[in-house]
């Protein structure tokens, strides 16, 4: 079951993906194009050419899980990233249709780390 949490890593494939691809083809993209092991528990995100469909691939302890969301109207934003990693918050915004460029994070208290 997919639960967005900060304990998991999320990687966005930055090129358009054929949405006919299933688990085997997507895990091949993860291994060959992104350079990650698809069975490490991370979530890998793929957006279709039209931008109206997104697929999330994750190894879930005993097998792959493939989550698909297809929009009836509108498109998913393709975030401009340095690298391929995004946060769980960014993924949540992406799935909800929030423009990532317009999001402003307010400063919060973070305790000092002791050496």
PDB file of C-alpha atoms in Angstrom:
ATOM      1  CA  UNK A   1       0.000   0.000   0.000  1.00  0.00           C
ATOM      2  CA  UNK A   2       1.340   3.426  -0.897  1.00  0.00           C
ATOM      3  CA  UNK A   3       1.750   5.813   2.000  1.00  0.00           C
ATOM      4  CA  UNK A   4       3.604   9.047   1.340  1.00  0.00           C
ATOM      5  CA  UNK A   5       6.122   9.532   4.128  1.00  0.00           C
ATOM      6  CA  UNK A   6       9.411  11.308   4.583  1.00  0.00           C
ATOM      7  CA  UNK A   7      11.080   7.985   5.433  1.00  0.00           C
ATOM      8  CA  UNK A   8      10.843   6.864   1.798  1.00  0.00           C
ATOM      9  CA  UNK A   9      12.763   8.250  -1.176  1.00  0.00           C
ATOM     10  CA  UNK A  10      10.979   9.397  -4.345  1.00  0.00           C
ATOM     11  CA  UNK A  11      12.567   9.627  -7.780  1.00  0.00           C
ATOM     12  CA  UNK A  12      11.014  11.220 -10.854  1.00  0.00           C
ATOM     13  CA  UNK A  13      11.964   9.942 -14.305  1.00  0.00           C
ATOM     14  CA  UNK A  14      12.480  13.183 -16.224  1.00  0.00           C
ATOM     15  CA  UNK A  15      11.516  11.951 -19.700  1.00  0.00           C
ATOM     16  CA  UNK A  16       8.061  11.135 -21.063  1.00  0.00           C
ATOM     17  CA  UNK A  17       7.129   7.513 -20.512  1.00  0.00           C
ATOM     18  CA  UNK A  18       4.936   5.233 -22.599  1.00  0.00           C
ATOM     19  CA  UNK A  19       1.945   4.627 -20.348  1.00  0.00           C
ATOM     20  CA  UNK A  20       1.466   1.167 -21.831  1.00  0.00           C
ATOM     21  CA  UNK A  21       4.576   0.125 -19.898  1.00  0.00           C
ATOM     22  CA  UNK A  22       3.921  -2.285 -17.080  1.00  0.00           C
ATOM     23  CA  UNK A  23       5.956  -3.358 -14.092  1.00  0.00           C
ATOM     24  CA  UNK A  24       8.705  -5.118 -16.047  1.00  0.00           C
ATOM     25  CA  UNK A  25       9.345  -2.266 -18.497  1.00  0.00           C
ATOM     26  CA  UNK A  26       9.222   0.399 -15.773  1.00  0.00           C
ATOM     27  CA  UNK A  27      11.585  -1.541 -13.513  1.00  0.00           C
ATOM     28  CA  UNK A  28      13.912  -1.820 -16.528  1.00  0.00           C
ATOM     29  CA  UNK A  29      13.854   1.981 -16.883  1.00  0.00           C
ATOM     30  CA  UNK A  30      14.676   2.324 -13.196  1.00  0.00           C
ATOM     31  CA  UNK A  31      17.634  -0.031 -13.461  1.00  0.00           C
ATOM     32  CA  UNK A  32      19.009   1.057 -16.857  1.00  0.00           C
ATOM     33  CA  UNK A  33      18.166   4.776 -17.093  1.00  0.00           C
ATOM     34  CA  UNK A  34      17.999   5.963 -13.486  1.00  0.00           C
ATOM     35  CA  UNK A  35      20.686   3.581 -12.232  1.00  0.00           C
ATOM     36  CA  UNK A  36      18.788   2.400  -9.148  1.00  0.00           C
ATOM     37  CA  UNK A  37      17.757  -1.017  -7.907  1.00  0.00           C
ATOM     38  CA  UNK A  38      13.961  -1.104  -8.395  1.00  0.00           C
ATOM     39  CA  UNK A  39      13.628  -3.558  -5.491  1.00  0.00           C
ATOM     40  CA  UNK A  40      15.030  -1.241  -2.813  1.00  0.00           C
ATOM     41  CA  UNK A  41      11.643   0.098  -1.650  1.00  0.00           C
ATOM     42  CA  UNK A  42      11.957   3.572  -3.181  1.00  0.00           C
ATOM     43  CA  UNK A  43       9.072   5.032  -5.195  1.00  0.00           C
ATOM     44  CA  UNK A  44       9.745   5.765  -8.867  1.00  0.00           C
ATOM     45  CA  UNK A  45       7.478   8.229 -10.659  1.00  0.00           C
ATOM     46  CA  UNK A  46       6.718   8.283 -14.382  1.00  0.00           C
ATOM     47  CA  UNK A  47       4.615  10.834 -16.277  1.00  0.00           C
ATOM     48  CA  UNK A  48       3.120  10.052 -19.695  1.00  0.00           C
ATOM     49  CA  UNK A  49       3.747  11.979 -22.900  1.00  0.00           C
ATOM     50  CA  UNK A  50       0.364  13.750 -22.765  1.00  0.00           C
ATOM     51  CA  UNK A  51       0.910  14.578 -19.101  1.00  0.00           C
ATOM     52  CA  UNK A  52      -2.509  13.324 -18.032  1.00  0.00           C
ATOM     53  CA  UNK A  53      -1.316  10.041 -16.541  1.00  0.00           C
ATOM     54  CA  UNK A  54       1.180   9.217 -13.822  1.00  0.00           C
ATOM     55  CA  UNK A  55       2.529   5.874 -12.620  1.00  0.00           C
ATOM     56  CA  UNK A  56       4.308   5.124  -9.378  1.00  0.00           C
ATOM     57  CA  UNK A  57       6.347   1.940  -9.041  1.00  0.00           C
ATOM     58  CA  UNK A  58       7.427   0.564  -5.674  1.00  0.00           C
ATOM     59  CA  UNK A  59       8.779  -2.705  -4.358  1.00  0.00           C
ATOM     60  CA  UNK A  60       6.492  -3.616  -1.451  1.00  0.00           C
ATOM     61  CA  UNK A  61       8.271  -6.303   0.636  1.00  0.00           C
ATOM     62  CA  UNK A  62       7.090  -9.266  -1.453  1.00  0.00           C
ATOM     63  CA  UNK A  63       6.350  -7.848  -4.901  1.00  0.00           C
ATOM     64  CA  UNK A  64       5.983  -4.760  -7.038  1.00  0.00           C
ATOM     65  CA  UNK A  65       3.082  -2.355  -6.639  1.00  0.00           C
ATOM     66  CA  UNK A  66       2.085  -0.140  -9.561  1.00  0.00           C
ATOM     67  CA  UNK A  67      -0.109   2.864  -8.814  1.00  0.00           C
ATOM     68  CA  UNK A  68      -1.785   4.666 -11.704  1.00  0.00           C
ATOM     69  CA  UNK A  69      -3.637   7.963 -11.789  1.00  0.00           C
ATOM     70  CA  UNK A  70      -5.250   9.177 -15.013  1.00  0.00           C
ATOM     71  CA  UNK A  71      -6.781  12.640 -15.080  1.00  0.00           C
ATOM     72  CA  UNK A  72     -10.108  13.192 -16.811  1.00  0.00           C
ATOM     73  CA  UNK A  73      -9.117  16.799 -17.471  1.00  0.00           C
ATOM     74  CA  UNK A  74      -5.842  18.687 -17.082  1.00  0.00           C
ATOM     75  CA  UNK A  75      -2.258  17.539 -16.819  1.00  0.00           C
ATOM     76  CA  UNK A  76       0.372  16.805 -14.216  1.00  0.00           C
ATOM     77  CA  UNK A  77       3.137  19.355 -13.838  1.00  0.00           C
ATOM     78  CA  UNK A  78       6.603  18.276 -14.870  1.00  0.00           C
ATOM     79  CA  UNK A  79       8.713  19.782 -12.114  1.00  0.00           C
ATOM     80  CA  UNK A  80      12.036  21.359 -12.996  1.00  0.00           C
ATOM     81  CA  UNK A  81      14.479  19.490 -10.801  1.00  0.00           C
ATOM     82  CA  UNK A  82      18.153  19.338 -10.109  1.00  0.00           C
ATOM     83  CA  UNK A  83      18.608  15.573 -10.102  1.00  0.00           C
ATOM     84  CA  UNK A  84      15.708  13.155  -9.903  1.00  0.00           C
ATOM     85  CA  UNK A  85      14.789  13.131  -6.205  1.00  0.00           C
ATOM     86  CA  UNK A  86      11.656  14.818  -4.874  1.00  0.00           C
ATOM     87  CA  UNK A  87      10.140  14.911  -1.397  1.00  0.00           C
ATOM     88  CA  UNK A  88       6.938  13.251  -0.252  1.00  0.00           C
ATOM     89  CA  UNK A  89       5.398  16.724   0.067  1.00  0.00           C
ATOM     90  CA  UNK A  90       6.308  17.579  -3.533  1.00  0.00           C
ATOM     91  CA  UNK A  91       4.808  14.289  -4.722  1.00  0.00           C
ATOM     92  CA  UNK A  92       1.627  14.983  -2.785  1.00  0.00           C
ATOM     93  CA  UNK A  93       1.401  18.444  -4.380  1.00  0.00           C
ATOM     94  CA  UNK A  94       2.089  16.932  -7.809  1.00  0.00           C
ATOM     95  CA  UNK A  95      -0.743  14.407  -7.405  1.00  0.00           C
ATOM     96  CA  UNK A  96      -3.134  17.125  -6.187  1.00  0.00           C
ATOM     97  CA  UNK A  97      -2.351  19.514  -9.043  1.00  0.00           C
ATOM     98  CA  UNK A  98      -0.522  22.178  -7.035  1.00  0.00           C
ATOM     99  CA  UNK A  99       2.085  24.161  -9.010  1.00  0.00           C
ATOM    100  CA  UNK A 100       5.406  23.382  -7.367  1.00  0.00           C
ATOM    101  CA  UNK A 101       6.986  26.658  -8.505  1.00  0.00           C
ATOM    102  CA  UNK A 102       4.402  28.716  -6.619  1.00  0.00           C
ATOM    103  CA  UNK A 103       4.751  26.837  -3.330  1.00  0.00           C
ATOM    104  CA  UNK A 104       6.574  28.804  -0.671  1.00  0.00           C
ATOM    105  CA  UNK A 105       7.682  27.068   2.471  1.00  0.00           C
ATOM    106  CA  UNK A 106       7.552  29.130   5.640  1.00  0.00           C
ATOM    107  CA  UNK A 107      10.518  28.933   7.978  1.00  0.00           C
ATOM    108  CA  UNK A 108      10.212  26.528  10.865  1.00  0.00           C
ATOM    109  CA  UNK A 109      12.236  25.888  13.961  1.00  0.00           C
ATOM    110  CA  UNK A 110      14.831  23.164  13.666  1.00  0.00           C
ATOM    111  CA  UNK A 111      16.838  22.203  16.748  1.00  0.00           C
ATOM    112  CA  UNK A 112      20.611  22.450  16.613  1.00  0.00           C
ATOM    113  CA  UNK A 113      22.445  19.171  16.253  1.00  0.00           C
ATOM    114  CA  UNK A 114      24.955  18.518  18.986  1.00  0.00           C
ATOM    115  CA  UNK A 115      28.374  17.329  17.950  1.00  0.00           C
TER     116      UNK A 115
END
